[in-house]
Structures are given as structure tokens and as C-alpha cells.
XYZ file of C-alpha atoms in Angstrom:
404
model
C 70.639 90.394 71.961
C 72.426 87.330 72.831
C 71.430 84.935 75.571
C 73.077 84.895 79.170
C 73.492 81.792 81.575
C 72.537 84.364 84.592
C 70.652 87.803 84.171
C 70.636 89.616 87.555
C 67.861 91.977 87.959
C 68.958 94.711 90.104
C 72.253 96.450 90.167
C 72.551 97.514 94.169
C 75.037 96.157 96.550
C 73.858 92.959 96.527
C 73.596 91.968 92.868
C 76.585 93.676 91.888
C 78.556 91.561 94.591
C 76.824 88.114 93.211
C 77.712 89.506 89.689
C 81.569 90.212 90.701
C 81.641 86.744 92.593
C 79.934 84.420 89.617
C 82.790 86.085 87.166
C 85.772 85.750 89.311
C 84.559 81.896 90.142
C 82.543 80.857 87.153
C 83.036 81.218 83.532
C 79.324 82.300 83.433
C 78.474 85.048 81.075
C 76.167 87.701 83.182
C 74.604 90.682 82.300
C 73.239 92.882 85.391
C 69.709 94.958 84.597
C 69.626 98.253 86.845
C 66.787 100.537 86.961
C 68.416 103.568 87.974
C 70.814 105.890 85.639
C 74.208 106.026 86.328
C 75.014 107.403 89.936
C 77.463 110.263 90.439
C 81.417 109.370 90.680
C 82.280 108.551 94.337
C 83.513 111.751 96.189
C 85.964 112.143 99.250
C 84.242 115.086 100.028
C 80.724 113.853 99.943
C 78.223 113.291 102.624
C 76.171 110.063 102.064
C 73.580 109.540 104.939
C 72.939 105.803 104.073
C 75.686 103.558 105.688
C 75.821 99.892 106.938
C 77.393 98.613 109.333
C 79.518 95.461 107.850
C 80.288 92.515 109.766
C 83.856 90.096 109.215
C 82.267 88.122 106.949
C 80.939 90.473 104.922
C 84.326 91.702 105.013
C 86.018 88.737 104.193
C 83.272 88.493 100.941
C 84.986 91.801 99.788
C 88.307 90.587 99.744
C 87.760 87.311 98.463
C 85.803 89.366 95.503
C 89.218 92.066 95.406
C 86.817 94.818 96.198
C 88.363 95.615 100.030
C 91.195 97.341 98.858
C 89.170 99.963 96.871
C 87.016 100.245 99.767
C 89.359 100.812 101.894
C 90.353 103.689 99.619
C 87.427 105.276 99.595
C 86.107 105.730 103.331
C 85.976 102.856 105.667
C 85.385 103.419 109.778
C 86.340 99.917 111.493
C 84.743 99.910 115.142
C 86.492 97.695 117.529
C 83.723 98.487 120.974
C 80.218 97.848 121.195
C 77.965 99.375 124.017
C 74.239 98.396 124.680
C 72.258 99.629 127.217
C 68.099 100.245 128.128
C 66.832 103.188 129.391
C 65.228 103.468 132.267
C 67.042 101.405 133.786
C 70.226 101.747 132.458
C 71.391 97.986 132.673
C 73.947 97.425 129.809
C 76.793 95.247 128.081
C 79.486 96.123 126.455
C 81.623 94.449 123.350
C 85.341 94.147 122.801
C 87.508 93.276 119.871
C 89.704 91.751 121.520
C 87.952 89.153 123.295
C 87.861 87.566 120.088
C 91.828 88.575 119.204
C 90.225 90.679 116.440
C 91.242 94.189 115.589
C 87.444 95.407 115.208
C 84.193 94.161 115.363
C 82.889 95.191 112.402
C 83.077 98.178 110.255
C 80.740 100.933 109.439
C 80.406 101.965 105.868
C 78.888 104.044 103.436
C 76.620 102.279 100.993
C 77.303 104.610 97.921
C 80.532 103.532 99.031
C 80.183 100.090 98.455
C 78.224 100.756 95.221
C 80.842 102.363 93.565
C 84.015 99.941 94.535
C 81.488 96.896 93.458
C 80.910 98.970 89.952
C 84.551 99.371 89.765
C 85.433 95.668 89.885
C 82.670 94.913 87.605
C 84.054 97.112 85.025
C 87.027 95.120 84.875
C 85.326 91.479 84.687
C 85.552 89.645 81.777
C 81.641 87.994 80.099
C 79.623 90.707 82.270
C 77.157 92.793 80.506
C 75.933 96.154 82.777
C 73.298 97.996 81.429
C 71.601 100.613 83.499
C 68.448 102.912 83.153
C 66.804 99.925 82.465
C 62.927 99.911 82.955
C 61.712 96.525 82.176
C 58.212 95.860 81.187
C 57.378 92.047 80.536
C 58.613 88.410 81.768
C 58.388 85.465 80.314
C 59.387 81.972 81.254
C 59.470 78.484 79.265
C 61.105 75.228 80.788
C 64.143 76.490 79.181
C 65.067 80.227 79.567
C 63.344 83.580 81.000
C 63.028 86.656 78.900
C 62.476 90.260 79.733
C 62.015 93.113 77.550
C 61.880 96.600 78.898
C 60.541 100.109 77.697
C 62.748 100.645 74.961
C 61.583 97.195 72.931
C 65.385 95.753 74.363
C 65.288 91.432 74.977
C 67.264 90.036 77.504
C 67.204 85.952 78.078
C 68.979 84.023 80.203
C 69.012 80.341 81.707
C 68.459 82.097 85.055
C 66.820 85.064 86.374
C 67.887 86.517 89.996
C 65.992 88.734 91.782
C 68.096 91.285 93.278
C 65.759 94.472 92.799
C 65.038 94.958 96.738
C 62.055 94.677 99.034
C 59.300 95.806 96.352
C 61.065 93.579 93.618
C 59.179 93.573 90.022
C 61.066 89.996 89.257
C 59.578 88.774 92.373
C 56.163 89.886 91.434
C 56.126 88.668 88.174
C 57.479 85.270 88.712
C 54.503 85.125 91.570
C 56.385 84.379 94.284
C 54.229 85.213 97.682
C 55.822 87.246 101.118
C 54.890 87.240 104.308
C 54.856 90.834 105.603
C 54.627 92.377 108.955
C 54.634 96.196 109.682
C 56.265 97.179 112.586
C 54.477 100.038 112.492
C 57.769 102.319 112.766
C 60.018 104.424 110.949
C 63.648 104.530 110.765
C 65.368 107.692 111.596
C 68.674 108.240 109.797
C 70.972 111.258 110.006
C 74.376 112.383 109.732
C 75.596 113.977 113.158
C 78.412 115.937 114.537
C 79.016 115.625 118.797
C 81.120 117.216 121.418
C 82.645 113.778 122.360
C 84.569 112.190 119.952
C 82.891 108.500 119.838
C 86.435 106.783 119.680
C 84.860 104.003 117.425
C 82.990 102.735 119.559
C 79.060 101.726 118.247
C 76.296 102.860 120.656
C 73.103 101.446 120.941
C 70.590 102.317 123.481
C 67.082 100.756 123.713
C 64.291 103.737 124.722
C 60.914 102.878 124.853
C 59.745 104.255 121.764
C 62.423 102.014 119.781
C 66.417 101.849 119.352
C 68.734 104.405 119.150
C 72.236 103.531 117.453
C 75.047 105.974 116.966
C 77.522 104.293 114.249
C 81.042 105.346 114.077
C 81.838 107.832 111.155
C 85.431 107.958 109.609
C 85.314 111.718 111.361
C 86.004 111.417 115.189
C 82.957 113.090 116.593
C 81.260 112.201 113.141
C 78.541 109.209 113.714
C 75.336 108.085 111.917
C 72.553 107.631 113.577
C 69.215 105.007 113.001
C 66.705 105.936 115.277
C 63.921 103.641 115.171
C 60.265 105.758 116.089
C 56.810 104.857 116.068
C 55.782 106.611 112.436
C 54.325 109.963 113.536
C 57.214 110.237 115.638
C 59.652 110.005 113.494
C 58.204 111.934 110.755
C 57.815 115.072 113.460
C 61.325 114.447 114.161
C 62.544 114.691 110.737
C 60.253 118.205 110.301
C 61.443 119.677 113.850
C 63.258 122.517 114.173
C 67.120 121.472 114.092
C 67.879 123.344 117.520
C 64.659 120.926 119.033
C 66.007 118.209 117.251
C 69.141 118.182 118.375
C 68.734 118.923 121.731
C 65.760 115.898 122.147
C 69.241 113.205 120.238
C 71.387 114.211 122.870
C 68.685 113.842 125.414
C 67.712 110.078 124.217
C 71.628 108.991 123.968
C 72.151 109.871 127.834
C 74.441 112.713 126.652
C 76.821 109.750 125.928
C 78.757 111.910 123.212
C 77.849 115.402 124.902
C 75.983 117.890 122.630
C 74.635 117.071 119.294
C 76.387 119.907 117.537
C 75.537 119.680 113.883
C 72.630 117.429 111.809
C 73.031 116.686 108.358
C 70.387 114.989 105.770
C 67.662 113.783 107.580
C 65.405 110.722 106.157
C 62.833 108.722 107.093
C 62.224 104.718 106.344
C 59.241 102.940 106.438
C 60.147 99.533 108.589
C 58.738 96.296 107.788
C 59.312 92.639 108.231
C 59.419 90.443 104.957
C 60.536 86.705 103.941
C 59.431 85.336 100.906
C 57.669 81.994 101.258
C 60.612 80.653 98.757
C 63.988 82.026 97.778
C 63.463 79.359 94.374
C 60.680 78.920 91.837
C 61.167 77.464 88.394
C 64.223 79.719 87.035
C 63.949 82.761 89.073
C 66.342 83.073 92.749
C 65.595 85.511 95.322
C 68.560 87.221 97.144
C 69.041 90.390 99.763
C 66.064 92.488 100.309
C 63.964 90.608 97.550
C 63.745 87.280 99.301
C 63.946 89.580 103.418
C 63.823 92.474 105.553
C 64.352 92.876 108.856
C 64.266 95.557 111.868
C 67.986 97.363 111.643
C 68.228 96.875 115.380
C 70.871 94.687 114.630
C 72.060 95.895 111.893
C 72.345 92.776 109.678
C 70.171 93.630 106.473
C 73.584 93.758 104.141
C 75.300 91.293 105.637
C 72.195 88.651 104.782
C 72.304 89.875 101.455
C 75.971 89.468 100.828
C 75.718 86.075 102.254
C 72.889 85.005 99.892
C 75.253 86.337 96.842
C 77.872 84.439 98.307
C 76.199 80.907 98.930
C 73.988 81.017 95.553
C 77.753 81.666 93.943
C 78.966 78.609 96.079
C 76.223 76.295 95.063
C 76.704 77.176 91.636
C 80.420 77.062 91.405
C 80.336 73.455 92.829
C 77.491 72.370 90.907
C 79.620 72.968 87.756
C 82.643 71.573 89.542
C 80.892 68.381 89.795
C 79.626 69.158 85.942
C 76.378 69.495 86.896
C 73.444 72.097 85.845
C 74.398 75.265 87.468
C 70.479 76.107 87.209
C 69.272 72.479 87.951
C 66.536 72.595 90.411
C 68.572 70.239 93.095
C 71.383 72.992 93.040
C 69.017 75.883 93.350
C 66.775 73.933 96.302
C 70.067 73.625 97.875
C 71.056 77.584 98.026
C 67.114 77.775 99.525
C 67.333 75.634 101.890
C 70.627 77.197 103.073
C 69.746 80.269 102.872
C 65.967 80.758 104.193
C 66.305 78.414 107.340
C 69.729 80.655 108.406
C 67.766 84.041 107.467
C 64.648 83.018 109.274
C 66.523 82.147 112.195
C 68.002 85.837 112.346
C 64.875 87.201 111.496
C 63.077 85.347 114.500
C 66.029 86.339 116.655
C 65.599 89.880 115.917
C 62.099 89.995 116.413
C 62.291 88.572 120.110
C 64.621 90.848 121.277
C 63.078 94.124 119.700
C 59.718 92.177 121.632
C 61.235 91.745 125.001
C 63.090 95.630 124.503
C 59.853 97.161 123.768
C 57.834 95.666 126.914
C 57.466 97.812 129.554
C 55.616 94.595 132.266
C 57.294 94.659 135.394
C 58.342 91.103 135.218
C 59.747 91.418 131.636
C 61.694 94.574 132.770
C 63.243 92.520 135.455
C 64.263 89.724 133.326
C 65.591 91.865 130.369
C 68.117 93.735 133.038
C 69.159 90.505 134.551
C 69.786 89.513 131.416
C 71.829 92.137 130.252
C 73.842 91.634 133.356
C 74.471 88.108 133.460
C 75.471 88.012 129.529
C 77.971 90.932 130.477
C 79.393 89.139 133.492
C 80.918 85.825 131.920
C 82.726 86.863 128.983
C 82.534 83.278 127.240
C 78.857 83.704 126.775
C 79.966 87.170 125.362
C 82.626 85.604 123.028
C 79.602 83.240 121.189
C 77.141 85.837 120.823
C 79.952 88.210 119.057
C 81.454 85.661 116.983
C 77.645 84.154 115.905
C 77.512 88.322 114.968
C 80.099 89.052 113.031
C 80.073 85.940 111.428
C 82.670 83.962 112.674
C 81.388 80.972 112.999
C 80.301 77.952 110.570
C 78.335 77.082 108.159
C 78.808 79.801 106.204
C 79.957 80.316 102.161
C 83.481 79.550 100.972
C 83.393 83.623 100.340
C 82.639 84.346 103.762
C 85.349 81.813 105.502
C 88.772 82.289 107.451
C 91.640 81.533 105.229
């Protein structure tokens, strides 16, 4: 089989986006190794419980790739209010569009969603090779090239080798590149839910003290998904309850915000874990999304790191042949690190301190966290900079990812 310049291992939302961003940029040939078979044709009238909740940049990613518009076709929910509160206590803040002159705040998506109008795209891109059902076996790596072979006695080499095959990535365990891993010793929740209250796109988060509740804005009026963060047990019990029981404890935990939980669809249950690999870059193989992090979904960024590590490892590698440099020289690679793992382990420390200070139940720490919450809402310039540092509007990010 012939050689690539850039074999992507992993054919999820994240390698499929650097894949459709290297061949609408670079003149790079690219072949993208999935493991799974081919997924089922996107349908209208589907149900898909996994969704993510995308943030401007991201968007601005898919329509600097030509993807939007097909999203757009299939199901997209834009959300233009955010609501936070605690519980007890009931001190919150809430989130507006238009303090930013934006239409929305973000937009709430189904992954197989994504999946499919990223497939699409790549269908149509010229020197990109998709092969799926692939179940690789061996690596192999000389100062030149990497090769893997999988199952079937295939070969695939390339000058470059990206990790894109998620949190348990075979790449990254091959190339022995280390983690560090922390278990937050909880599950993630997710269901599909129908209310009494329409949620008028507006995304709900409430922090309980067993973990965060979000409701996220289905295309559906009263139509939200929900990622309830439990302690394990918890949220396995949960998933096996009886639906009445189940639905009656949701409404119960969300305040009766949107009224009665009236229907529960596809329940499922995530372990959640913190991971950053100690580097994004060794020798010819790149990390990016959920092989190089992980985070806690409280705030709901997982995605939108991953799209921005596809978009800046593009970036580095478009300029670095702009200048006619190696587009897999170490200095260009140690560049896209750099970028990449200080920004991501910024977030991830971030996220971490405010699921810390949520989950505390000290008197003192209580007191602070509701003062907090109200002096943040009160002056709506300190509002303003923690949205736009959110939904990424704000600098330092990939040419992709930018305004204009």
C-alpha cells in the first residue's frame, strides 16, 4: 500500500475534523484508520443520547472546514441563556447572548450528528484514504516513517502518525507515551428527556451535592439531554431504577425547573476520569482530543479541546509548509505541544477547582462559593470575560477557530 505524509488513527469527531482540515489547507495525502464498521446513515427520526454541547469556536472550525451547513441540516439546537445555580442554597448566575451581541451561546448537538456531516465532507476530499473496520495489530517506527499493520496482514506507513483513537488510545500505548490519571470516582448520567416546561433554549445547570446536574437544550421544545454527574453506585442504581422513581427523583434534583419529567429515553452510564498525557509529541506520533485529555463534563468542553487540537496541529502544519519547512519536523510538532498542553491544562485545572469548591460542603467554603456566585452575577463585565473566555472568543486561538 502506498505511503501517506499523515495517517490518523481514529476516525471519531476529532480525527475526521483534523483529516477534513489538513485536505482543504494542505496538499497532504491522508488516510484515516477507524476501528469501528461503518455506522448507520444519519436519520431525522433518530434518537441519539450522546450530544455535545459546541461552543463559537468550535462552530466557527465547522464552517471554516464547510461542514456547518450540513450540520445545520441535520439537527442543530443553538442555546442563547445559561442558568447556574447550587442547591441548598440556591445562589445562582445566569448567561445571556446578548451581552456579548451574539445570537447564542453555544449550540447543543448530537455527536452521531457531527460524525456523519464530518464523513460527508471527507467523502468529497481529494488525497484522503478512509478505511474503516480496521483492527490494527503492530507499530513500528524508524527515524523516517511509522508503520502499522492490522489483523488482516494490511500495511499502512506514513511520515506521521496521530493519535486520535480516544482516552484508551492503542497509538498512544504503543508509541509509550505515559498519562497522568485521576478517577473522580463518579459516573456520568446521560439520558434523553421529555418535560412539562418547554426549556426555551435555555442550558440548565445546577450543582447538588452528589455532583452536577445539566439539562441541554434539545431541537424539541420540552426535549433536553441530561448529564448527571453521580458518585458510581449512584448512578448505576439510577440507570437500573424503575422509570416512574427515576423520573420523579430528575425532577426533584432540577428544582422542578422544567415541571415534570414526563418521558426518559436511553439511559447510559460513563465512567469519569481525569487524563493529560505527559506529552502531546514523541518522535513521529501527535496526540489530539481524548488521546492526549479528559476532563469532568461539568463544563462541557471535552469536544471543543479536541476540535481545537485538530485545528492548531493543522495550523502549525500548514505554516510550517508555508515557510517550506518539514511539516513533521520536530520544531513544528513541539510547537502544536506547547500550544496545545499549556491551554488544555489550564482548562483542566480550572475545571477541577470549581467541581472542588462545588462539591465542599465546609461552612466557610459554602459562604464563599454563594458570594461568589453573586458578585460574578452582579457586574455584568466580569460576566462578559468569563463567557467570551467560554465560548471561545477570545485569543490565541487557531486560524480555524478565529472571527473573520
Amino acid at each position: 500500500m502506498k505511503p501517506y505524509d499523515v495517517m490518523i488513527v481514529g476516525g471519531g469527531m476529532v480525527g475526521l475534523a483534523l483529516a477534513c482540515a489538513l485536505s482543504t489547507r494542505t496538499r497532504l495525502s491522508v488516510v484515516v484508520l477507524e476501528a469501528r464498521a461503518p455506522s448507520l446513515p444519519w436519520s431525522d427520526a433518530g434518537t441519539y443520547p450522546r450530544v455535545s454541547a459546541l461552543s463559537l469556536a468550535s462552530q466557527r472550525i465547522f464552517q471554516s472546514l464547510g461542514v456547518w451547513e450540513a450540520l445545520q441540516a441535520k439537527r442543530v439546537s443553538p442555546f442563547s441563556q445559561m442558568e447556574v445555580w447550587e442547591t441548598p442554597g440556591m445562589n445562582a448566575i445566569q448567561f445571556s447572548a446578548n451581552q456579548m451581541a451574539e445570537t447564542a451561546l453555544g449550540f447543543i448537538v448530537e455527536n452521531q450528528a457531527m460524525q456523519s456531516a464530518l464523513e460527508e465532507k471527507l467523502a468529497q476530499a481529494d488525497r484522503v484514504d478512509h478505511f474503516r473496520g480496521v483492527d490494527l495489530v503492530s507499530f513500528k517506527e524508524d527515524q523516517h516513517q511509522v508503520t502499522l499493520s492490522d489483523a488482516s496482514g494490511r500495511v499502512f506507513q506514513a511520515s506521521l502518525a496521530v493519535a486520535a483513537d480516544g482516552a484508551h488510545s492503542w497509538l498512544r500505548q504503543q508509541a509509550g507515551i505515559q498519562v497522568d490519571t485521576l478517577s473522580y470516582q463518579q459516573a456520568a448520567l446521560v439520558a434523553t428527556v421529555k418535560t412539562a416546561l418547554p426549556h426555551q433554549r435555555v442550558a440548565r445547570q445546577v450543582f447538588l451535592p452528589s455532583g452536577p446536574l445539566a439539562h441541554l437544550p434539545l431541537s424539541d421544545p420540552r426535549t433536553s439531554s441530561i448529564v448527571w454527574s453521580l458518585p458510581t453506585e449512584e448512578a448505576s442504581a439510577c440507570k437500573d431504577m424503575a422509570i416512574d422513581q427515576f423520573k420523579q427523583q430528575l425532577a426533584q434534583a432540577f428544582s422542578f425547573r422544567l415541571g415534570e419529567v414526563k418521558a426518559v429515553e436511553s439511559r447510559h452510564v460513563f465512567p469519569l476520569y481525569k487524563q493529560q498525557a505527559k506529552q502531546y509529541v514523541l518522535s513521529r506520533v501527535v496526540l489530539v482530543g481524548d488521546a492526549a485529555h479528559t476532563m469532568h463534563p461539568l463544563a462541557g468542553q471535552g469536544v471543543n479541546m479536541g476540535l481545537l487540537d485538530a485545528a492548531s496541529l493543522s495550523d502549525v502544519m500548514e505554516e510550517a509548509l508555508h515557510r517550506q519547512k518539514a511539516f513533521d519536523a520536530p520544531l513544528t510538532l513541539r510547537r502544536y505541544e506547547r500550544w496545545r498542553r499549556a491551554d488544555n491544562a489550564g482548562l483542566l485545572a480550572g475545571v477541577d477547582l470549581i467541581k472542588s469548591v462545588f462539591a465542599s460542603e465546609h461552612e466557610t467554603v459554602c459562604r464563599m462559593r454563594g458570594a461568589g456566585l453573586r458578585f460574578v452575577n452582579h457586574f455584568s463585565w466580569l460576566k462578559t470575560c468569563f463567557m467570551r473566555h467560554a465560548v471561545g472568543n477570545r485569543s490565541g486561538l487557531p486560524r480555524l477557530a478565529r472571527n473573520g
